[in-house]
PDB file of C-alpha atoms in Angstrom:
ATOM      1  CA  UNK A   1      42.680 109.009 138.070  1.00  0.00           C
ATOM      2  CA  UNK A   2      43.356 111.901 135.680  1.00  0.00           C
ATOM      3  CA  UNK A   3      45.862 112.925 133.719  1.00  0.00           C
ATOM      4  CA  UNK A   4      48.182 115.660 134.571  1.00  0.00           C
ATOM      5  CA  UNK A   5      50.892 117.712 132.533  1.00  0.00           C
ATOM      6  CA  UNK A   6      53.054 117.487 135.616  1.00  0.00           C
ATOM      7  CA  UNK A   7      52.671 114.579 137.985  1.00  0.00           C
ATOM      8  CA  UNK A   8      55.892 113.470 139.731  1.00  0.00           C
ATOM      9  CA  UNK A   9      56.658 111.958 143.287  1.00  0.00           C
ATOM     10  CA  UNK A  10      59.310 112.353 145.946  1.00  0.00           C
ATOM     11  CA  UNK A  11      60.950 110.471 148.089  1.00  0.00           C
ATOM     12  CA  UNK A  12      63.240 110.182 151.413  1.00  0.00           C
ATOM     13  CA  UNK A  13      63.704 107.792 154.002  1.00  0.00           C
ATOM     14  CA  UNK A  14      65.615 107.998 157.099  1.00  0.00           C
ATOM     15  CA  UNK A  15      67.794 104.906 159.039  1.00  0.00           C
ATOM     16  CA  UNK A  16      65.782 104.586 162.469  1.00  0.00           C
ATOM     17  CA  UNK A  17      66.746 106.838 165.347  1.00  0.00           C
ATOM     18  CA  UNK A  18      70.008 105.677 167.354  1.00  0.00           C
ATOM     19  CA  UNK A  19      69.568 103.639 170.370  1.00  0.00           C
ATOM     20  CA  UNK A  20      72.411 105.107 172.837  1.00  0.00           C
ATOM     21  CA  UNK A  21      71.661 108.576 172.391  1.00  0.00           C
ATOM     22  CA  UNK A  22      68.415 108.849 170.620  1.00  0.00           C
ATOM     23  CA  UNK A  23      69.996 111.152 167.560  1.00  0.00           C
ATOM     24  CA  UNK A  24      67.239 111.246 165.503  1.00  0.00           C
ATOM     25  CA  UNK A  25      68.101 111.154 161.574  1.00  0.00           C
ATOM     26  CA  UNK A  26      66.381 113.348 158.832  1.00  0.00           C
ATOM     27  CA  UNK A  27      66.673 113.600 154.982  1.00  0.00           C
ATOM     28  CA  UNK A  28      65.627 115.642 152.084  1.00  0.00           C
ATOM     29  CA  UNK A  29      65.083 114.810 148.783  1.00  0.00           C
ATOM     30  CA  UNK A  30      67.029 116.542 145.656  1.00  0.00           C
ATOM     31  CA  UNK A  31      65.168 119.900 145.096  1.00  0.00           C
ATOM     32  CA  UNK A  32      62.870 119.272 142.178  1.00  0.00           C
ATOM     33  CA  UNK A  33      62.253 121.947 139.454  1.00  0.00           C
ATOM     34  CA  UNK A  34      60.259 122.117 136.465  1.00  0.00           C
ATOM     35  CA  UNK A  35      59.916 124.599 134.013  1.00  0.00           C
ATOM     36  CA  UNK A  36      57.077 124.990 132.095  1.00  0.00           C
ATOM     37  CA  UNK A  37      57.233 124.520 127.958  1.00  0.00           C
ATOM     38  CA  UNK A  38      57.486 127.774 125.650  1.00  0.00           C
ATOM     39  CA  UNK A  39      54.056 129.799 125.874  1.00  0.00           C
ATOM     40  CA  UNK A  40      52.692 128.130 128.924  1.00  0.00           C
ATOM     41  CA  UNK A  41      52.708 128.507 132.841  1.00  0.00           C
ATOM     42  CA  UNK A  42      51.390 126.422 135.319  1.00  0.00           C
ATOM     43  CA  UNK A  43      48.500 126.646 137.073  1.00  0.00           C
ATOM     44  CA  UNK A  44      48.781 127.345 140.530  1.00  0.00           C
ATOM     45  CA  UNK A  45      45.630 127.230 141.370  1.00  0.00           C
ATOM     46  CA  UNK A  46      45.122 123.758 140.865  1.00  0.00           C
ATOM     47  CA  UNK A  47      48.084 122.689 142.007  1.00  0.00           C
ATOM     48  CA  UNK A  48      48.351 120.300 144.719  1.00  0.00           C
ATOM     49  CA  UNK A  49      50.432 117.905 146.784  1.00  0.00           C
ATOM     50  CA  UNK A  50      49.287 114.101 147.760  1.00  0.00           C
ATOM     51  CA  UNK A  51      50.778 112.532 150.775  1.00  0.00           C
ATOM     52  CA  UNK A  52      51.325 108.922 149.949  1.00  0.00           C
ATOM     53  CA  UNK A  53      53.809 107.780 153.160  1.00  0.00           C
ATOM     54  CA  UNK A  54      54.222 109.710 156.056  1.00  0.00           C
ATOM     55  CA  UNK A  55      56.473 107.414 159.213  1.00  0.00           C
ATOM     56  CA  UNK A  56      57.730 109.110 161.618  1.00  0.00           C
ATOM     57  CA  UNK A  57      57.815 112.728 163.363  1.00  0.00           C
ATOM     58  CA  UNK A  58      58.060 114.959 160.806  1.00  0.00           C
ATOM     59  CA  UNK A  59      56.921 114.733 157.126  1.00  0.00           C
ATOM     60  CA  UNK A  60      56.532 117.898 154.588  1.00  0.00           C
ATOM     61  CA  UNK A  61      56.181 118.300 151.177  1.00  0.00           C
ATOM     62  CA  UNK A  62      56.917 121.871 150.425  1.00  0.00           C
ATOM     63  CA  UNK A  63      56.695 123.870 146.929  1.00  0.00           C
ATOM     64  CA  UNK A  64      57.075 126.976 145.920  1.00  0.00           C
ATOM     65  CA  UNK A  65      56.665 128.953 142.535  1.00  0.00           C
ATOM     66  CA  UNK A  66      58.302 131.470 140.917  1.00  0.00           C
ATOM     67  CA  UNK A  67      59.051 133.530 137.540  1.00  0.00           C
ATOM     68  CA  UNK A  68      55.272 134.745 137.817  1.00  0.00           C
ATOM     69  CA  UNK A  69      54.315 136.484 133.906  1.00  0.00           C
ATOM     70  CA  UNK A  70      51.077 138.722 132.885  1.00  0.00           C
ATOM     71  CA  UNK A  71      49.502 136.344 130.603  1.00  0.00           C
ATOM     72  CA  UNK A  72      46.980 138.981 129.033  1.00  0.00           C
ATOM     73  CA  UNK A  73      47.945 142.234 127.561  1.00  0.00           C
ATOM     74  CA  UNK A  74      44.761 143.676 129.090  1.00  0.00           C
ATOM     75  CA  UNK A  75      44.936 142.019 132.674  1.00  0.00           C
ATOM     76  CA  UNK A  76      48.534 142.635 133.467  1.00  0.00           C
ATOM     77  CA  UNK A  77      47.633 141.757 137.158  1.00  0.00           C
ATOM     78  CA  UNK A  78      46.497 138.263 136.201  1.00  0.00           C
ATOM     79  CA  UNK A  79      50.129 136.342 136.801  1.00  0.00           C
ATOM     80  CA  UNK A  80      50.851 133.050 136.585  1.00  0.00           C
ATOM     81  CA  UNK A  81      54.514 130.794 137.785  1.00  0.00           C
ATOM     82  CA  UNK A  82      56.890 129.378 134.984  1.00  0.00           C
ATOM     83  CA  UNK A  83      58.078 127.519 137.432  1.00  0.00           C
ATOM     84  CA  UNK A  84      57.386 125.451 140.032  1.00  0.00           C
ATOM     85  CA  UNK A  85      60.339 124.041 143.211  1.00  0.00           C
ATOM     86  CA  UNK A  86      59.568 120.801 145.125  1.00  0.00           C
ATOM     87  CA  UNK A  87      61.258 118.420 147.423  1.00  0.00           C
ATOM     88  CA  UNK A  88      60.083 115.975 150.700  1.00  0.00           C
ATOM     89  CA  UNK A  89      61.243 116.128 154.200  1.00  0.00           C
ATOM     90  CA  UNK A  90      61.396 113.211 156.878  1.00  0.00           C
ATOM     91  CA  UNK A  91      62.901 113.067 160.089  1.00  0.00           C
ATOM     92  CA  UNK A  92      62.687 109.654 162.356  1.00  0.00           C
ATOM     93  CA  UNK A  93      60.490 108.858 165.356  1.00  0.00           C
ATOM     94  CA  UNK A  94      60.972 109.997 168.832  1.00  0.00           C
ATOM     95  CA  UNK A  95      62.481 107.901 171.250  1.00  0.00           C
ATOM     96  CA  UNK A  96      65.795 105.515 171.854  1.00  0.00           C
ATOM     97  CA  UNK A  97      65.697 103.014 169.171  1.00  0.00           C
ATOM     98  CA  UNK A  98      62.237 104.373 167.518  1.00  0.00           C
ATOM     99  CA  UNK A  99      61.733 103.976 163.842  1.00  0.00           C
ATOM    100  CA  UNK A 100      63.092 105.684 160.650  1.00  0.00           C
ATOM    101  CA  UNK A 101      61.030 108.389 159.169  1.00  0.00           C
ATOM    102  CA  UNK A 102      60.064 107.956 155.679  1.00  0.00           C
ATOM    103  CA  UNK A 103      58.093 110.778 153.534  1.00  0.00           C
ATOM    104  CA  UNK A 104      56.878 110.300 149.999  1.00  0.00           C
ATOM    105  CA  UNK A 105      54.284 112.570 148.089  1.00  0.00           C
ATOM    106  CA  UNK A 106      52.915 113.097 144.759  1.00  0.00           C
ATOM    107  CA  UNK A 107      52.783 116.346 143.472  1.00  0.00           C
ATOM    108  CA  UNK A 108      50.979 117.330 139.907  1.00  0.00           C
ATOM    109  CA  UNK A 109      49.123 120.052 138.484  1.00  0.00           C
ATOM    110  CA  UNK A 110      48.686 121.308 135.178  1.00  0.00           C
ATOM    111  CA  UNK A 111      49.548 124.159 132.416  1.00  0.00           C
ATOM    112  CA  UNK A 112      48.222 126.715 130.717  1.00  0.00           C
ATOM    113  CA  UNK A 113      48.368 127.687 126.983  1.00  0.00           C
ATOM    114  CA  UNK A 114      48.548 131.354 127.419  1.00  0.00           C
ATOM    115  CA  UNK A 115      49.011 131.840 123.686  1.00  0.00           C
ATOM    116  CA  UNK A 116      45.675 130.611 123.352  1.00  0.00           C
ATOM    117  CA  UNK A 117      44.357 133.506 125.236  1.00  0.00           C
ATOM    118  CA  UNK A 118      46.154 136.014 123.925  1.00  0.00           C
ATOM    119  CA  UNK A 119      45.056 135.324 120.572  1.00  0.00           C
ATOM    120  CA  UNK A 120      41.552 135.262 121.769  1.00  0.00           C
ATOM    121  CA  UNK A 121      41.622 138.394 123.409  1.00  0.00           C
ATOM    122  CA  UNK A 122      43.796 140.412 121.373  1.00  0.00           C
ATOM    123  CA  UNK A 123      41.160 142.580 119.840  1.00  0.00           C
ATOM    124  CA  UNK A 124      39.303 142.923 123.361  1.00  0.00           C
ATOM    125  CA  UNK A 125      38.920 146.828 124.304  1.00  0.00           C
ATOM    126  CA  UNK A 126      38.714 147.083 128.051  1.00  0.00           C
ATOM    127  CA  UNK A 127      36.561 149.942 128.872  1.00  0.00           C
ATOM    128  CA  UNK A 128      38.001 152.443 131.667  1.00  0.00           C
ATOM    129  CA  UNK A 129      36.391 154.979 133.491  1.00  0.00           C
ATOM    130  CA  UNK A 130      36.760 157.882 130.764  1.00  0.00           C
ATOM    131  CA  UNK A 131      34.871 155.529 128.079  1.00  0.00           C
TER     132      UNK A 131
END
């Protein structure tokens, strides 16, 4: 398996669904954020979500990013996140005394130096259309 700069998994389980009145129970797990380190960003290209345990009627694994930043001086429509917001959702089965719902998913990406780049392509000169 490789190795990832951010590789974490979430977790929620529900108690099964009530027998008298079939109230169904649902959880979510703590919101998750991570930041990235001081002259990186992550890339959300590559970022994905594995579903390791999904029981029961509904199972998500939403993320969002945010705090998008030009990395290049010369590109400024080339963003990337700084951040990155995570967190599971289960809710348990249909039915009078069904099952408890239970969601748990790996998510994990990586990050980007942009320093790197900018060093690399500070002395680039981007022709325009009067050049």
């Amino acid at each position: 398996m490789p190795e990832y700069d951010i590789d974490i998994t979430l977790a929620c389980e529900t108690e099964a669904t009530e027998c008298g009145s079939g109230a169904r129970k649902a959880c979510d797990s703590k919101e998750t954020v991570i930041e990235a380190p001081e002259g990186h960003v992550i890339d959300d290209r590559t970022f994905d979500v594995e579903m390791l345990v999904e029981r029961g009627s509904e199972n998500t694994a939403p993320y969002a990013f945010d705090n998008y930043i030009s990395i290049l001086e010369h590109a400024p429509e080339l963003k990337y996140p700084t951040t990155v917001r995570m967190h599971v959702h289960a809710r348990s089965s249909e039915g009078r005394c069904a099952g408890g719902g239970k969601t748990e998913a790996r998510f994990f990406g990586n990050y980007i130096n942009y320093e790197r780049y900018t060093d690399m392509f500070k002395d680039c000169v981007i022709p325009t259309e009067n050049s």
